[in-house]
Amino acid sequence: MIEVSCKKELLRMKMVQRWVRIFLSAAILSTLVACGTTYDKGQTQLATTQAPAGSVQELFDSSLFVGDSIIGGLTNDDLLPEANVMGGLGATVQSTLDNVEEIASRKPSHVFLSMGQNDLWEPSEEGKNTFVQQYTRLVDRIRELLPAARVYVLSITAVDAASPFGASMNPQIETFNAALQKMAKEKGVDYIDLAPIFQQNKIQYDEDGSHFTNAFYPILLGYLKEWTDMAHQPRGPAVTDTNEAYKAAFKHSVFLGDSILGALSYLNKVDTANVIAPSGATLSLALMNVEKLASRAPEHVFILLGSNDIRLSDKQEFIESYRQLIGSIRNKLPNAKLHILSIPPVAKDALKQVPQYANITDFNQALEQLADEVKVDYVDLSPLFAANKIQYADNGVHFKPHFYPLLLDYLQGLVK
């Protein structure tokens, strides 16, 4: 199931870790954290009012923007509804391919693909070839599932030339873009070069030198509107939000954890404000997010952590860190109901690559004892896996989209 070698996987983990440190300044993570696929966009909410005639929301209402956290910024300031955007922190071409069924389920008439910076994780030539191969598979799969949809491939945006990594990354981005443009031509899909945006406008980068301030996104949509002549293109029905029942059920809950839970917002199963789950998160990073958690004043807190910690800590350290996290949350949210979820099992291939995963059962037993000791709810997920055929993503740790409705159905009784 896992198609990349251990060496390549470790290199990619290092790349993802580097970006996480930039995006979450002060977070100190290991070079062996699990691949991440979600972007915490704060308290951005879905627009609830009908889009005015001629607005970008109306123009792109049958479109889906898919990629990493850069394109995920389209939901900032409610510019586009979350149903029209799948953009996750640390998302790669492979992780997007893992979630291609979700793309198809939204039935867009136009699909805009925008990713690549997180794929710059190995020497340029080898990385470029892997990138193009995976991107080709992604385009083919989308066309297979959505034969009537028009697919656009957006160029990878350059990083700030003034940033510490601009001089090394931008030449590689140019190389990747040239290969991307060639692939798009061969596949007969539209390639959209975003470079003119930066030539014609003074674009401000965020502090990390990779993302952009919110002012960038109306400019981006205006450029795409003109480039595609979207106003005169035939468009299908608007992409609709099919997860309203889950969002209503968990509107007073927050999911705190790593990118396994982070997929809940990436896949639009619950609102972004109800998820605090950055890629590569460990217990120490979750502890740093307690203030953010408290600011959202949830009635229920679902915690799922351990898939990264188990690589870094022994059982005693893990339990003591978990105890500290529970104490900190209780101090800030004394009336909230805490639910500790067991560490999910991994695929056999992931176990072969990371022997520490063999300790998951042992860690979960200790976690259950801790929950009993400190009087919080322990949620054993093993019956969920026993009763269903759960499909794993490429890395054998994360899951395909079908897992998340099963998970929410399993947890829903706890919030009634």
CSV table of N, CA, C and O in Angstrom, one decimal, residues 297-337:
chain,number,residue,atom,x,y,z
A,297,ALA,N,-14.5,27.9,23.8
A,297,ALA,CA,-15.5,27.5,24.9
A,297,ALA,C,-16.3,26.3,24.5
A,297,ALA,O,-17.6,26.4,24.5
A,298,PRO,N,-15.7,25.2,24.2
A,298,PRO,CA,-16.5,24.0,23.8
A,298,PRO,C,-17.2,23.3,25.0
A,298,PRO,O,-16.6,23.4,26.1
A,299,GLU,N,-18.3,22.7,24.7
A,299,GLU,CA,-18.8,21.8,25.8
A,299,GLU,C,-18.2,20.4,25.8
A,299,GLU,O,-18.2,19.8,26.9
A,300,HIS,N,-17.7,20.0,24.7
A,300,HIS,CA,-17.1,18.7,24.5
A,300,HIS,C,-15.7,18.9,23.8
A,300,HIS,O,-15.6,19.6,22.9
A,301,VAL,N,-14.7,18.2,24.3
A,301,VAL,CA,-13.4,18.2,23.7
A,301,VAL,C,-13.0,16.7,23.4
A,301,VAL,O,-12.9,15.9,24.3
A,302,PHE,N,-12.8,16.4,22.1
A,302,PHE,CA,-12.4,15.1,21.7
A,302,PHE,C,-10.9,15.2,21.4
A,302,PHE,O,-10.5,15.9,20.5
A,303,ILE,N,-10.1,14.4,22.1
A,303,ILE,CA,-8.7,14.4,21.9
A,303,ILE,C,-8.2,13.1,21.3
A,303,ILE,O,-8.5,12.0,21.8
A,304,LEU,N,-7.5,13.2,20.2
A,304,LEU,CA,-6.8,12.1,19.6
A,304,LEU,C,-5.4,12.4,19.3
A,304,LEU,O,-5.1,13.2,18.3
A,305,LEU,N,-4.5,11.9,20.1
A,305,LEU,CA,-3.1,12.1,19.9
A,305,LEU,C,-2.3,10.9,20.2
A,305,LEU,O,-2.8,10.0,20.9
A,306,GLY,N,-1.1,10.7,19.6
A,306,GLY,CA,-0.3,9.6,19.9
A,306,GLY,C,0.4,9.0,18.7
A,306,GLY,O,1.5,8.4,18.9
A,307,SER,N,-0.2,9.2,17.5
A,307,SER,CA,0.5,8.6,16.4
A,307,SER,C,1.8,9.1,16.1
A,307,SER,O,2.7,8.5,15.5
A,308,ASN,N,2.1,10.4,16.5
A,308,ASN,CA,3.4,11.0,16.4
A,308,ASN,C,4.2,10.8,17.7
A,308,ASN,O,5.4,10.5,17.6
A,309,ASP,N,3.6,10.9,18.8
A,309,ASP,CA,4.3,10.8,20.1
A,309,ASP,C,4.9,9.4,20.2
A,309,ASP,O,6.0,9.2,20.9
A,310,ILE,N,4.2,8.4,19.7
A,310,ILE,CA,4.7,7.0,19.9
A,310,ILE,C,6.1,6.8,19.3
A,310,ILE,O,6.8,5.9,19.6
A,311,ARG,N,6.4,7.6,18.3
A,311,ARG,CA,7.7,7.5,17.7
A,311,ARG,C,8.8,8.3,18.5
A,311,ARG,O,10.0,8.0,18.3
A,312,LEU,N,8.4,9.1,19.4
A,312,LEU,CA,9.3,10.0,20.0
A,312,LEU,C,9.5,9.8,21.5
A,312,LEU,O,10.5,10.2,22.1
A,313,SER,N,8.5,9.1,22.1
A,313,SER,CA,8.4,9.0,23.6
A,313,SER,C,8.2,7.6,24.0
A,313,SER,O,7.7,6.8,23.3
A,314,ASP,N,8.7,7.3,25.3
A,314,ASP,CA,8.3,6.0,25.8
A,314,ASP,C,7.0,6.1,26.5
A,314,ASP,O,6.4,7.2,26.6
A,315,LYS,N,6.4,5.0,27.0
A,315,LYS,CA,5.0,5.0,27.5
A,315,LYS,C,4.9,6.0,28.7
A,315,LYS,O,3.9,6.7,28.8
A,316,GLN,N,5.9,6.0,29.6
A,316,GLN,CA,5.7,6.8,30.8
A,316,GLN,C,5.7,8.3,30.4
A,316,GLN,O,4.9,9.0,31.0
A,317,GLU,N,6.6,8.7,29.5
A,317,GLU,CA,6.7,10.1,29.1
A,317,GLU,C,5.4,10.5,28.4
A,317,GLU,O,4.8,11.6,28.7
A,318,PHE,N,4.8,9.6,27.6
A,318,PHE,CA,3.6,9.8,26.9
A,318,PHE,C,2.4,10.0,27.9
A,318,PHE,O,1.7,11.0,27.8
A,319,ILE,N,2.3,9.2,28.9
A,319,ILE,CA,1.2,9.3,29.9
A,319,ILE,C,1.4,10.5,30.7
A,319,ILE,O,0.4,11.2,31.0
A,320,GLU,N,2.6,10.9,31.1
A,320,GLU,CA,2.8,12.1,31.9
A,320,GLU,C,2.4,13.3,31.1
A,320,GLU,O,1.9,14.3,31.6
A,321,SER,N,2.8,13.3,29.8
A,321,SER,CA,2.5,14.5,29.0
A,321,SER,C,1.0,14.6,28.8
A,321,SER,O,0.4,15.7,28.8
A,322,TYR,N,0.3,13.4,28.6
A,322,TYR,CA,-1.1,13.4,28.5
A,322,TYR,C,-1.8,13.9,29.8
A,322,TYR,O,-2.8,14.7,29.7
A,323,ARG,N,-1.3,13.5,30.9
A,323,ARG,CA,-1.8,14.0,32.2
A,323,ARG,C,-1.7,15.5,32.3
A,323,ARG,O,-2.6,16.2,32.7
A,324,GLN,N,-0.6,16.0,31.9
A,324,GLN,CA,-0.4,17.5,31.9
A,324,GLN,C,-1.4,18.2,31.0
A,324,GLN,O,-1.9,19.2,31.3
A,325,LEU,N,-1.6,17.6,29.8
A,325,LEU,CA,-2.5,18.3,28.9
A,325,LEU,C,-3.9,18.3,29.5
A,325,LEU,O,-4.6,19.3,29.4
A,326,ILE,N,-4.4,17.2,30.0
A,326,ILE,CA,-5.7,17.1,30.6
A,326,ILE,C,-5.8,18.1,31.8
A,326,ILE,O,-6.9,18.8,31.9
A,327,GLY,N,-4.8,18.2,32.6
A,327,GLY,CA,-4.8,19.2,33.7
A,327,GLY,C,-4.9,20.6,33.2
A,327,GLY,O,-5.7,21.4,33.7
A,328,SER,N,-4.2,20.9,32.1
A,328,SER,CA,-4.2,22.3,31.6
A,328,SER,C,-5.6,22.6,31.0
A,328,SER,O,-6.1,23.7,31.2
A,329,ILE,N,-6.2,21.7,30.3
A,329,ILE,CA,-7.5,21.9,29.7
A,329,ILE,C,-8.6,22.1,30.8
A,329,ILE,O,-9.4,23.0,30.8
A,330,ARG,N,-8.5,21.2,31.8
A,330,ARG,CA,-9.5,21.3,32.9
A,330,ARG,C,-9.3,22.7,33.7
A,330,ARG,O,-10.3,23.2,34.1
A,331,ASN,N,-8.1,23.2,33.8
A,331,ASN,CA,-7.9,24.5,34.4
A,331,ASN,C,-8.6,25.6,33.6
A,331,ASN,O,-9.1,26.5,34.2
A,332,LYS,N,-8.5,25.5,32.3
A,332,LYS,CA,-9.1,26.5,31.5
A,332,LYS,C,-10.6,26.3,31.2
A,332,LYS,O,-11.4,27.2,31.0
A,333,LEU,N,-11.0,25.0,31.1
A,333,LEU,CA,-12.4,24.7,30.8
A,333,LEU,C,-12.9,23.7,31.8
A,333,LEU,O,-13.1,22.5,31.5
A,334,PRO,N,-13.2,24.1,33.0
A,334,PRO,CA,-13.6,23.2,34.1
A,334,PRO,C,-14.9,22.5,33.8
A,334,PRO,O,-15.1,21.4,34.4
A,335,ASN,N,-15.7,23.0,33.0
A,335,ASN,CA,-17.1,22.4,32.8
A,335,ASN,C,-17.1,21.6,31.5
A,335,ASN,O,-18.2,21.0,31.2
A,336,ALA,N,-16.1,21.6,30.7
A,336,ALA,CA,-16.1,20.8,29.4
A,336,ALA,C,-16.0,19.3,29.7
A,336,ALA,O,-15.3,18.9,30.6
A,337,LYS,N,-16.6,18.6,28.9
A,337,LYS,CA,-16.5,17.1,28.9
A,337,LYS,C,-15.4,16.7,28.0
A,337,LYS,O,-15.4,17.0,26.8
